[in-house]
Amino acid sequence: MSLLTDLVNLNLSETTDKIIAEYIWVGGSGMDMRSKARTLPGPVSDPSELPKWNYDGSSTGQAPGEDSEVILYPQAIFKDPFRRGNNILVMCDAYTPAGEPIPTNKRHAAAKVFSHPDVVAEVPWYGIEQEYTLLQKDVNWPLGWPIGGFPGPQGPYYCSVGADKSFGRDIVDAHYKACLYAGINISGINGEVMPGQWEFQVGPAVGISAGDEIWVARFILERITEIAGVVVSFDPKPIPGDWNGAGAHCNYSTKSMREDGGYEIIKKAIDKLGLRHKEHIAAYGEGNERRLTGHHETADINTFLWGVANRGASIRVGRDTEKEGKGYFEDRRPASNMDPYIVTSMIAETTILWKP
Amino acid sequence: MSLLSDLVNLNLSDSTKQIIAEYIWIGGSGMDIRSKARTLPGPVSDPSKLPKWNYDGSSTGQAAGDNSEVILYPQAIFRDPFRRGDNILVMCDAYTPAGDPIPTNKRHKAAKIFSHPNVAKEVPWYGIEQEYTLMQKGVNWPIGWPIGGFPGPQGPYYCGVGADKAIGRDIVDAHYKACLYAGIGISGVNGEVMPGQWEFQVGPVEGISAGDQVWVARYLLERITEISGVNVSFDPKPVPGDWNGAGAHCNYSTKTMRNDGGLAVIKKAIEKLQVKHKEHIAAYGEGNERRLTGKHETADINTFSWGVANRGASVRVGRDTEKEGKGYFEDRRPASNMDPYVVTSMIAETTILG
């Protein structure tokens, strides 16, 4: 198929100034990603210079057929690792023609939180650990698992190497480089405890950017699994029983937490999160009750618990942070299918703006 | 196969000035595209400088065996994305040796309409949304669909991503770049509602050029699916039942529609189209009655309706156009297998000359 590859990889910069922009948005389920491409007359690096666009909301469960136009507002630009050249990916959010965010648009409210002066002053940083499971196409059984059976129990797989322990590394490595190329702040990857499960981390990213980068990283991952003929699952407990779930732990700090005396600020913030445990859990991803059982490195969903270096807690504070008296903490509750706009803005809102 | 690819990708500019020109025309069914190549002594960028040619019309259902020569008149040049270098694609139309357009030549009449002074001064623009379905070779079942079965119902596939939702993207992306390289005004692509179905848009393109560009874009698509071992179908309802059909919506505007006060001109044009609904429908593609049912984002074939942002209407006016009082409208009736020369010229004729 090299003739096809030649065309897919054509470097257009030699023949035209035109570029291709892939507009990306979140669909009607709140987890399905959608995209389509358009030609622009020349390179663009500032989202405010990109035209708004629209799509058929009646085909994504986001509008009725007789009034189907949903408007896309470009919010962030990344380099396109598939088309390369001057071609771009554009993360968008969705509005009615009247300019109202549609119900599935969670970015709009998050952006409001992040532009509140008290939040801006605290420069909130996020490091999100996105876990996911690779599944064999058509059977939806994890990659590397025998059809009709199970691999050996968990133990050998975390950060492993070898054909009997590590399944799908080419996808993971392609994704790592593609994200770096695109300009996403991907800080690392590792093989996870359940075979066929992996994790990448994005961060530190500031404010609203964390959500944009996670969504585009997810899009790039799904494009790569599409190429590989494999299905990616963000289900928080893809296999019931003695197999780890998949989370999206959210590491968090503010300016005051990162400065001397920060440890006290961290403890106060954790207390506030404890008082709003139910509200956060409700927004931390569908199906999380199958994952947060108190086993498999989770805290029970009905319990709020924090501790230093404790992976069985809702919130974990690293030993470094405790030792230096400043740093960050890790909210381990969010599920892999959480919406990063909601989680990041809610943590900022509760810890900075909310008064108990 | 790298030795073969090396040869296919040879850059001849290093060794000769000669170029290869692929002459393209429409065959006897009105939908089959044909082509053959010839060597020319040097680069050419003006179609009027290309020699006329001829082909065996008795092999394409376009001439009798005892009088088989059909003459090709070069009409538009595009860069060849397969041979690259200075090599070109040439869109042609077909004539008898006496100089008359043969019956399947729809370009000739369209060109007449577009050169009418009243039409020319309105500078008609077209944006055509060409939908198509990719089919597995040999079994004629859409790609990605299980043999003997069906995929999950429509919902996840429109603009979808992922191996279980988007099938054939490499063909679509190769086609996008190939068209841009060739000089076709391709303005976008998207995955469609039925799995295995895709769309590309060409436009805005003026007058007769819209037809040329859509035909060459279709040719490029079929060359690329040929490389991929997949079949492309332009059938308007490839799978019966609760699966979307394939259309070729035609977005249209004239100078007066694009200027202030244009919305009133648009409404008048739509009224004229309403009066000629039957005539247009008859020319908008074979088998369209299987697609225009009133369901699956279509209007019923016997009904003419229009509305703002209404995807269930025959003609849709965008919200932007309504808001700004000027712009364009979308004729959603043409089927994916329509002839763009016929559709574009007919819309101009009805709305400007009618």
XYZ file of C-alpha atoms in Angstrom:
710
model
C 0.000 0.000 0.000
C 2.945 2.291 -0.342
C 1.252 4.275 -3.099
C -1.531 5.070 -0.654
C 1.009 5.938 2.022
C 2.783 8.250 -0.427
C -0.445 10.179 -0.885
C -1.358 10.266 2.804
C 2.131 11.582 3.523
C 2.269 14.113 0.658
C 3.964 17.278 1.824
C 1.651 19.917 0.437
C 3.812 22.854 1.522
C 5.624 22.491 -1.785
C 2.533 23.002 -3.915
C 0.161 25.184 -1.961
C -0.120 27.557 1.010
C -3.432 25.949 1.955
C -3.628 23.983 5.172
C -6.050 21.408 6.561
C -7.619 22.057 9.966
C -9.269 19.139 11.801
C -11.963 20.566 14.118
C -12.561 18.311 17.139
C -15.499 18.367 19.575
C -17.154 16.240 22.250
C -20.360 14.500 21.105
C -23.731 13.820 22.668
C -22.701 11.086 25.095
C -20.129 13.361 26.707
C -17.392 10.823 25.880
C -17.634 10.289 22.114
C -15.230 12.447 20.150
C -16.114 13.762 16.721
C -14.101 15.595 14.091
C -14.164 16.859 10.551
C -11.684 18.737 8.403
C -11.688 21.902 6.373
C -9.240 23.691 4.097
C -7.933 27.102 5.171
C -6.082 29.539 2.915
C -2.872 29.619 4.969
C -1.156 28.669 8.261
C -2.857 29.767 11.512
C -1.382 29.679 15.023
C -3.931 31.716 17.009
C -7.337 30.142 17.716
C -9.032 33.529 17.653
C -8.057 33.790 13.987
C -9.814 30.550 13.079
C -13.352 30.739 11.695
C -16.262 29.382 13.723
C -17.863 26.377 12.053
C -20.968 24.271 12.475
C -22.016 20.642 12.336
C -25.129 18.486 12.165
C -26.100 18.177 15.810
C -29.027 15.909 14.917
C -26.481 13.215 13.967
C -24.683 13.335 17.322
C -27.661 13.554 19.664
C -27.083 17.254 20.250
C -29.870 18.961 18.241
C -33.215 18.134 16.581
C -33.412 17.550 12.801
C -35.463 20.631 12.058
C -32.985 22.929 13.831
C -29.801 20.956 13.522
C -26.937 23.445 13.338
C -24.574 23.460 16.287
C -21.801 26.052 16.222
C -18.145 25.177 16.883
C -15.958 27.786 18.574
C -12.211 27.061 18.088
C -10.415 27.154 21.454
C -6.945 25.588 21.101
C -4.590 24.676 18.263
C -2.211 21.703 18.103
C 0.024 20.480 15.294
C -1.488 17.556 13.357
C 0.844 14.550 13.767
C -1.006 12.621 11.028
C -1.032 15.236 8.278
C 2.037 17.123 9.536
C 3.300 20.145 7.539
C 1.348 23.227 8.592
C -1.813 21.231 9.177
C -3.514 21.549 12.565
C -5.900 20.016 15.077
C -8.377 22.429 16.630
C -10.107 21.674 19.935
C -13.575 23.284 19.924
C -16.614 23.619 22.145
C -20.237 23.730 21.002
C -22.904 26.447 21.123
C -26.421 27.078 19.867
C -26.752 29.600 17.034
C -27.906 32.052 19.708
C -24.529 31.711 21.431
C -25.513 29.538 24.400
C -23.294 26.564 25.317
C -25.208 23.365 24.539
C -25.808 21.048 27.536
C -22.875 18.714 26.766
C -20.473 21.685 26.556
C -18.630 21.417 29.872
C -15.756 23.660 28.820
C -17.745 26.866 28.994
C -18.511 26.652 32.717
C -14.960 25.468 33.417
C -13.512 28.458 31.563
C -15.640 30.730 33.743
C -14.226 29.146 36.900
C -10.689 29.444 35.590
C -11.101 33.123 34.714
C -12.349 34.042 38.197
C -9.672 36.431 39.558
C -9.148 34.395 42.747
C -8.515 31.274 40.681
C -6.311 33.085 38.186
C -4.195 34.438 41.023
C -3.559 30.898 42.306
C -2.272 29.595 38.910
C -3.751 26.082 39.310
C -1.587 23.307 37.858
C -2.903 19.893 36.851
C -1.174 16.601 36.108
C -3.667 14.038 34.897
C -2.883 10.322 34.763
C -5.120 8.935 32.038
C -5.506 5.169 32.202
C -7.120 3.183 29.392
C -7.565 -0.375 28.171
C -6.868 -1.684 24.667
C -9.455 -4.153 23.394
C -9.434 -6.526 20.448
C -11.775 -5.253 17.729
C -15.121 -7.055 17.243
C -14.869 -9.150 20.405
C -14.166 -6.284 22.806
C -11.886 -8.476 24.944
C -8.579 -6.937 26.129
C -5.617 -7.011 23.783
C -3.386 -10.023 24.401
C -6.045 -11.937 26.375
C -7.024 -15.360 24.983
C -10.508 -15.488 23.487
C -12.765 -17.332 25.896
C -10.185 -17.211 28.690
C -7.953 -15.087 30.937
C -4.232 -14.293 31.222
C -2.285 -15.168 34.383
C -3.180 -13.022 37.425
C -1.917 -9.481 37.900
C 1.655 -9.138 39.070
C 4.007 -9.317 36.110
C 2.425 -6.649 33.938
C 2.963 -3.257 35.600
C 5.786 -1.435 33.695
C 6.752 -4.756 32.163
C 8.556 -5.781 29.031
C 8.218 -8.925 26.929
C 5.714 -10.440 24.533
C 3.946 -12.321 27.323
C 3.564 -9.285 29.548
C 3.283 -6.136 27.477
C 0.550 -5.830 24.812
C 0.237 -2.874 22.438
C 3.413 -0.901 23.133
C 3.600 0.314 19.542
C 0.321 2.153 20.045
C 1.571 3.680 23.278
C 4.907 4.792 21.842
C 3.345 6.184 18.660
C 0.926 8.108 20.877
C 3.727 9.485 23.055
C 5.622 10.938 20.083
C 2.455 12.113 18.343
C 1.414 14.057 21.450
C 4.851 15.629 21.841
C 4.774 16.574 18.154
C 1.311 18.054 18.537
C 2.451 20.286 21.399
C 0.648 18.410 24.179
C 2.390 18.461 27.519
C 2.649 14.689 27.821
C 4.911 13.971 30.746
C 5.159 10.189 30.692
C 3.692 6.748 30.038
C 3.713 3.343 31.680
C 2.251 -0.122 31.353
C -0.435 -0.698 33.988
C -1.271 -3.447 36.445
C -3.895 -5.162 34.296
C -2.476 -6.626 31.062
C -3.561 -4.578 28.039
C -3.992 -1.505 30.221
C -1.773 1.550 29.878
C -1.448 5.066 31.233
C -0.186 8.388 29.934
C 0.189 11.558 31.942
C -0.422 15.109 30.785
C 0.959 17.943 32.847
C 1.679 20.208 34.452
C -0.925 22.162 32.505
C -2.453 25.400 33.710
C -6.172 25.926 34.172
C -8.444 25.311 31.210
C -5.542 24.035 29.124
C -5.489 20.777 31.083
C -8.923 19.854 29.756
C -8.065 20.832 26.180
C -4.874 18.797 26.226
C -6.486 15.685 27.700
C -9.295 15.718 25.145
C -6.877 16.122 22.222
C -4.574 13.450 23.676
C -7.613 11.132 23.829
C -8.460 12.012 20.217
C -4.917 11.257 19.064
C -5.028 7.953 20.982
C -8.278 6.925 19.314
C -6.911 7.897 15.875
C -3.883 5.719 16.531
C -5.913 2.736 17.746
C -8.084 3.201 14.659
C -4.952 2.834 12.517
C -3.857 -0.178 14.568
C -7.250 -1.905 14.259
C -7.713 -1.987 18.026
C -10.443 -0.423 20.212
C -9.635 1.875 23.135
C -11.860 1.738 26.182
C -12.168 4.395 28.871
C -14.491 2.242 30.953
C -13.499 2.492 34.645
C -13.874 -1.255 35.281
C -13.569 -3.025 31.940
C -13.269 -6.516 33.466
C -15.131 -7.362 36.687
C -13.369 -9.383 39.341
C -9.740 -9.422 40.422
C -8.576 -7.010 37.745
C -7.666 -3.350 38.234
C -10.010 -0.635 37.078
C -8.962 2.402 35.075
C -8.786 5.846 36.621
C -7.753 9.390 35.768
C -5.987 10.528 38.923
C -5.745 14.270 39.070
C -2.621 15.817 40.576
C -3.208 19.407 41.669
C -1.458 22.393 43.148
C -1.918 26.117 43.459
C 0.675 28.839 43.823
C 0.231 28.940 47.597
C 0.609 25.152 47.829
C 3.833 25.264 45.853
C 5.347 27.944 48.121
C 6.717 27.677 51.666
C 3.957 26.829 54.069
C 2.093 25.145 51.245
C 1.510 21.944 53.198
C -1.020 23.684 55.458
C -2.844 25.036 52.419
C -2.913 21.516 51.002
C -4.439 20.110 54.180
C -7.110 22.838 54.211
C -7.914 22.105 50.568
C -8.231 18.396 51.288
C -10.596 19.110 54.165
C -12.837 21.125 51.839
C -12.822 18.302 49.313
C -13.830 15.953 52.104
C -16.890 18.109 52.849
C -17.995 17.923 49.185
C -17.129 14.265 48.603
C -20.591 13.291 47.338
C -20.807 16.187 44.873
C -17.374 15.440 43.426
C -18.007 11.710 43.152
C -21.223 12.404 41.221
C -19.195 14.351 38.656
C -16.159 12.073 38.505
C -17.356 9.627 35.828
C -20.157 7.144 35.104
C -19.753 3.633 36.453
C -17.142 4.633 39.013
C -18.929 2.571 41.680
C -17.722 -0.576 39.884
C -14.145 0.662 40.280
C -13.998 2.424 43.673
C -14.464 -0.668 45.837
C -11.689 -0.219 48.380
C -9.697 -2.950 46.610
C -7.229 -2.697 43.713
C -5.573 0.508 44.923
C -8.800 2.457 45.344
C -10.743 3.877 48.260
C -14.367 2.825 48.688
C -16.688 5.222 46.833
C -18.634 6.151 49.984
C -15.553 6.900 52.052
C -13.353 9.978 51.946
C -9.871 9.193 53.130
C -6.491 10.834 52.659
C -2.944 9.830 53.480
C 0.714 10.242 52.637
C 1.870 7.676 50.066
C -1.430 5.803 50.524
C -2.730 4.369 47.248
C -5.811 3.011 48.994
C -6.923 6.527 49.869
C -9.199 8.965 48.046
C -6.427 11.564 48.156
C -2.733 10.795 48.309
C -0.043 13.269 49.315
C 3.441 12.368 48.116
C 6.283 11.856 50.600
C 8.270 14.626 48.858
C 5.498 17.114 49.489
C 5.284 16.103 53.143
C 9.048 16.364 53.535
C 9.449 19.750 51.861
C 6.321 21.212 53.437
C 4.962 22.240 50.030
C 4.037 20.717 46.696
C 0.881 19.085 45.386
C -1.623 16.316 46.072
C -3.308 13.592 44.045
C -7.092 13.153 43.847
C -7.368 9.446 43.006
C -11.141 9.363 42.711
C -11.825 10.365 39.087
C -12.609 7.508 36.694
C -10.883 7.099 33.324
C -14.065 8.318 31.616
C -14.226 11.578 33.587
C -14.572 14.884 31.751
C -11.335 16.790 32.490
C -13.074 20.171 32.154
C -15.446 19.213 34.967
C -12.894 17.599 37.255
C -10.212 20.271 36.979
C -12.615 23.194 37.399
C -14.502 21.524 40.242
C -11.312 20.930 42.215
C -10.335 24.586 41.703
C -13.812 25.782 42.620
C -14.057 23.713 45.812
C -10.538 24.436 47.055
C -10.244 28.122 46.065
C -13.726 29.619 45.763
C -16.005 27.512 47.972
C -16.607 28.512 51.560
C -17.940 25.693 53.761
C 7.214 -4.201 -3.805
C 9.753 -1.464 -3.361
C 11.342 -1.935 -6.787
C 7.945 -1.438 -8.388
C 7.239 1.618 -6.241
C 10.637 3.036 -7.146
C 9.652 2.878 -10.803
C 6.152 4.251 -10.278
C 7.660 7.131 -8.324
C 10.538 7.855 -10.737
C 11.061 11.576 -11.075
C 11.375 11.977 -14.807
C 12.241 15.680 -14.699
C 15.845 14.644 -14.152
C 16.075 12.789 -17.435
C 13.590 14.248 -19.894
C 11.326 17.214 -20.626
C 8.571 14.900 -21.808
C 5.439 14.773 -19.668
C 2.546 12.334 -19.351
C -1.004 13.609 -19.751
C -3.895 11.429 -18.537
C -7.002 12.302 -20.569
C -10.198 11.663 -18.591
C -13.770 11.443 -19.917
C -17.211 10.160 -18.938
C -18.311 6.875 -20.470
C -21.544 5.577 -21.889
C -23.466 5.077 -18.636
C -23.016 8.709 -17.668
C -21.330 7.623 -14.428
C -18.391 5.470 -15.537
C -15.142 7.409 -15.793
C -12.564 6.425 -18.405
C -8.969 7.542 -19.009
C -5.862 6.884 -21.021
C -2.449 8.500 -21.095
C -0.192 10.007 -23.731
C 3.293 11.508 -23.829
C 3.681 15.202 -24.660
C 6.952 16.925 -25.568
C 6.969 19.361 -22.624
C 4.989 20.887 -19.739
C 1.561 22.402 -20.575
C -0.592 24.560 -18.306
C -3.236 25.842 -20.752
C -5.890 23.382 -21.968
C -6.187 25.172 -25.307
C -2.588 24.183 -26.013
C -3.309 20.480 -25.574
C -4.023 18.395 -28.672
C -7.484 16.931 -29.228
C -7.458 13.143 -29.057
C -9.832 10.282 -29.748
C -10.895 6.928 -28.300
C -12.792 3.795 -29.217
C -16.382 4.728 -28.477
C -17.621 1.255 -29.429
C -15.902 -0.037 -26.277
C -17.689 2.375 -23.986
C -21.187 2.236 -25.459
C -20.757 5.618 -27.099
C -20.296 4.789 -30.811
C -20.955 2.070 -33.353
C -18.219 -0.423 -34.261
C -18.021 0.704 -37.857
C -17.716 4.379 -36.900
C -16.083 4.172 -33.531
C -13.913 7.273 -33.161
C -15.056 9.725 -30.534
C -13.062 12.950 -30.266
C -11.804 14.235 -26.911
C -11.603 18.016 -26.409
C -9.321 18.962 -23.450
C -11.157 21.357 -21.114
C -9.283 21.589 -17.801
C -5.827 20.698 -16.502
C -4.931 19.423 -13.001
C -1.614 18.267 -11.547
C -1.297 14.475 -11.442
C -0.885 13.390 -7.764
C 0.082 9.838 -8.802
C 2.768 10.637 -11.354
C 3.651 14.055 -9.864
C 6.483 16.045 -11.509
C 5.084 18.017 -14.458
C 2.618 15.292 -15.347
C -1.039 16.266 -15.672
C -4.637 15.098 -15.611
C -6.859 16.497 -18.364
C -10.652 16.621 -18.010
C -12.219 16.247 -21.478
C -15.616 16.105 -23.120
C -16.587 14.017 -26.119
C -17.648 14.912 -29.687
C -18.391 13.224 -32.979
C -15.792 13.703 -35.727
C -18.223 16.253 -37.174
C -17.887 18.337 -34.016
C -21.217 17.632 -32.305
C -21.321 16.713 -28.608
C -22.254 13.033 -28.248
C -25.435 12.341 -26.222
C -23.626 11.557 -22.958
C -21.678 14.844 -23.193
C -23.478 16.990 -20.602
C -20.668 19.521 -20.324
C -21.280 21.154 -23.683
C -24.785 22.332 -22.870
C -23.761 23.354 -19.353
C -20.931 25.459 -20.762
C -23.450 27.230 -23.019
C -25.617 28.114 -20.033
C -22.645 29.368 -18.049
C -21.490 31.572 -20.918
C -24.918 33.225 -21.289
C -24.246 36.898 -20.391
C -26.978 36.991 -17.706
C -25.481 33.951 -16.014
C -21.862 35.020 -16.431
C -22.480 38.371 -14.778
C -24.091 36.695 -11.739
C -20.829 34.785 -11.099
C -22.566 31.619 -9.835
C -20.654 29.794 -7.079
C -21.095 26.146 -6.203
C -20.130 24.081 -3.187
C -20.860 20.427 -3.772
C -20.976 17.904 -0.923
C -20.166 14.574 -2.548
C -21.152 11.589 -0.409
C -20.022 8.054 -1.257
C -19.865 4.583 0.238
C -16.807 2.337 0.367
C -17.599 -1.298 -0.394
C -15.593 -4.467 0.172
C -14.316 -5.766 -3.137
C -15.933 -8.927 -4.385
C -18.893 -9.011 -1.990
C -20.352 -5.529 -2.496
C -21.021 -5.043 1.206
C -19.836 -1.823 2.910
C -16.327 -1.901 4.366
C -16.187 -2.670 8.059
C -19.597 -4.406 7.964
C -19.521 -8.085 8.991
C -20.258 -10.441 6.123
C -23.757 -11.809 6.586
C -24.590 -9.221 9.250
C -24.857 -5.544 10.142
C -22.950 -3.086 12.331
C -24.621 -1.436 15.328
C -27.242 1.170 14.360
C -26.385 4.665 13.172
C -25.390 7.165 15.856
C -21.680 6.760 16.644
C -20.327 7.052 13.106
C -20.914 10.662 11.952
C -17.503 12.404 12.256
C -16.515 9.437 14.430
C -13.048 8.244 15.403
C -11.844 4.812 16.424
C -11.508 1.417 14.771
C -15.106 0.519 15.633
C -16.552 3.744 14.219
C -14.431 5.110 11.356
C -13.470 2.749 8.552
C -11.422 3.734 5.525
C -9.955 7.013 6.758
C -6.653 6.401 4.968
C -8.496 6.489 1.641
C -10.246 9.706 2.626
C -7.069 11.424 3.835
C -5.059 10.314 0.801
C -7.858 11.703 -1.404
C -7.914 15.033 0.464
C -4.204 15.646 -0.073
C -4.278 14.293 -3.634
C -7.053 16.750 -4.543
C -5.248 19.693 -2.939
C -2.099 18.712 -4.799
C -4.006 18.435 -8.078
C -5.401 21.958 -7.689
C -8.993 20.933 -6.937
C -10.814 23.310 -4.592
C -11.548 20.633 -1.996
C -12.837 22.433 1.078
C -13.278 19.610 3.574
C -14.025 15.990 4.441
C -16.073 14.221 7.106
C -17.205 10.763 8.125
C -20.913 10.271 7.421
C -23.863 8.895 9.368
C -23.776 5.387 7.862
C -20.597 3.453 8.693
C -18.320 3.145 5.654
C -19.831 6.304 4.163
C -17.829 9.499 3.725
C -18.159 12.943 2.206
C -15.853 15.482 0.596
C -16.782 18.992 -0.410
C -15.560 20.908 -3.460
C -16.069 24.642 -3.514
C -16.697 27.460 -3.761
C -16.031 26.998 -7.462
C -17.425 29.176 -10.224
C -19.599 28.058 -13.121
C -18.483 25.205 -15.379
C -15.414 24.569 -13.273
C -17.568 23.051 -10.509
C -18.477 20.160 -12.788
C -14.885 19.685 -13.963
C -13.572 19.611 -10.417
C -16.170 17.196 -9.058
C -15.572 14.784 -11.946
C -11.798 14.861 -11.491
C -12.216 14.503 -7.722
C -14.374 11.413 -8.359
C -11.690 10.090 -10.696
C -8.995 10.599 -8.048
C -11.192 8.842 -5.486
C -11.685 5.848 -7.725
C -7.949 5.679 -8.500
C -7.238 5.681 -4.769
C -9.815 3.012 -3.924
C -8.325 0.985 -6.784
C -4.945 1.173 -5.010
C -6.618 0.169 -1.718
C -8.492 -2.795 -3.159
C -11.846 -1.330 -2.193
C -14.840 -0.347 -4.366
C -16.433 3.093 -4.303
C -20.184 3.316 -4.767
C -22.098 6.428 -5.755
C -25.432 4.664 -5.393
C -27.909 6.959 -3.594
C -29.240 4.196 -1.312
C -26.583 1.491 -1.133
C -28.236 -0.395 1.746
C -32.046 -0.422 2.082
C -33.645 0.057 5.486
C -32.660 2.221 8.433
C -29.415 3.389 6.864
C -28.766 6.843 5.396
C -28.572 7.287 1.652
C -25.847 9.178 -0.191
C -26.450 12.596 -1.685
C -24.587 15.377 -3.467
C -26.046 18.485 -1.864
C -25.394 21.517 -3.979
C -24.703 24.813 -2.228
C -25.318 27.768 -4.548
C -25.120 31.536 -4.670
C -25.004 34.324 -7.198
C -23.458 37.785 -6.927
C -26.780 39.361 -5.981
C -27.412 36.698 -3.336
C -24.007 37.378 -1.793
C -24.605 41.143 -1.647
C -26.819 43.141 0.727
C -30.463 42.306 0.178
C -29.453 38.865 -1.038
C -31.906 36.978 1.160
C -34.858 38.247 -0.882
C -33.117 37.121 -4.079
C -32.523 33.732 -2.480
C -36.194 33.356 -1.594
C -37.207 34.246 -5.174
C -34.760 31.685 -6.521
C -36.149 29.014 -4.216
C -39.671 29.784 -5.439
C -38.508 29.283 -9.029
C -36.966 25.949 -8.057
C -40.235 24.943 -6.433
C -42.129 25.513 -9.675
C -39.699 23.246 -11.549
C -39.372 20.598 -8.838
C -40.347 17.685 -11.104
C -37.949 18.659 -13.884
C -35.047 19.040 -11.457
C -35.790 15.783 -9.689
C -35.800 13.973 -13.048
C -32.272 15.229 -13.675
C -30.904 14.825 -10.144
C -29.734 11.206 -10.370
C -31.056 7.702 -11.052
C -32.579 5.811 -8.157
C -33.123 8.927 -6.059
C -36.625 7.729 -5.131
C -34.999 5.047 -2.946
C -33.200 7.817 -1.052
C -35.639 10.767 -0.876
C -38.180 9.186 1.458
C -38.725 11.989 3.968
C -36.645 10.047 6.522
C -32.885 9.970 7.154
C -32.457 13.734 6.761
C -34.191 13.930 3.366
C -37.423 15.451 2.095
C -39.884 13.185 0.305
C -39.222 13.112 -3.452
C -42.708 14.343 -4.344
C -42.623 17.269 -1.936
C -40.780 20.545 -2.287
C -40.038 22.217 1.034
C -37.486 24.674 2.326
C -36.433 25.881 5.761
C -33.699 27.485 7.806
C -31.332 24.903 9.338
C -33.838 22.189 8.392
C -32.135 19.020 7.228
C -35.471 17.387 6.408
C -36.231 19.960 3.678
C -35.535 19.944 -0.070
C -33.688 23.243 0.211
C -31.952 24.431 3.385
C -30.912 27.999 4.129
C -28.168 28.308 6.749
C -28.668 30.326 9.934
C -25.756 32.592 9.002
C -27.426 33.513 5.719
C -30.687 34.265 7.496
C -28.927 36.372 10.105
C -26.813 38.397 7.677
C -29.591 38.811 5.102
C -27.377 37.450 2.326
C -25.371 34.357 1.468
C -26.246 31.071 -0.193
C -28.637 28.126 -0.005
C -28.311 24.350 -0.177
C -30.258 22.195 -2.643
C -30.343 18.868 -0.782
C -32.143 16.937 -3.507
C -29.340 15.753 -5.840
C -28.272 12.140 -5.417
C -24.626 11.094 -5.060
C -24.715 9.810 -8.640
C -25.875 13.119 -10.125
C -23.970 14.690 -13.025
C -22.530 17.958 -11.675
C -22.606 19.561 -15.140
C -26.351 18.932 -15.308
C -27.172 19.962 -11.734
C -25.068 23.131 -11.581
C -26.200 24.436 -14.964
C -29.844 23.567 -14.315
C -29.891 25.471 -11.021
C -28.336 28.488 -12.782
C -30.758 28.216 -15.689
C -33.857 27.937 -13.506
C -32.915 30.676 -11.053
C -31.284 33.197 -13.428
C -32.730 32.570 -16.883
C -36.097 31.124 -15.868
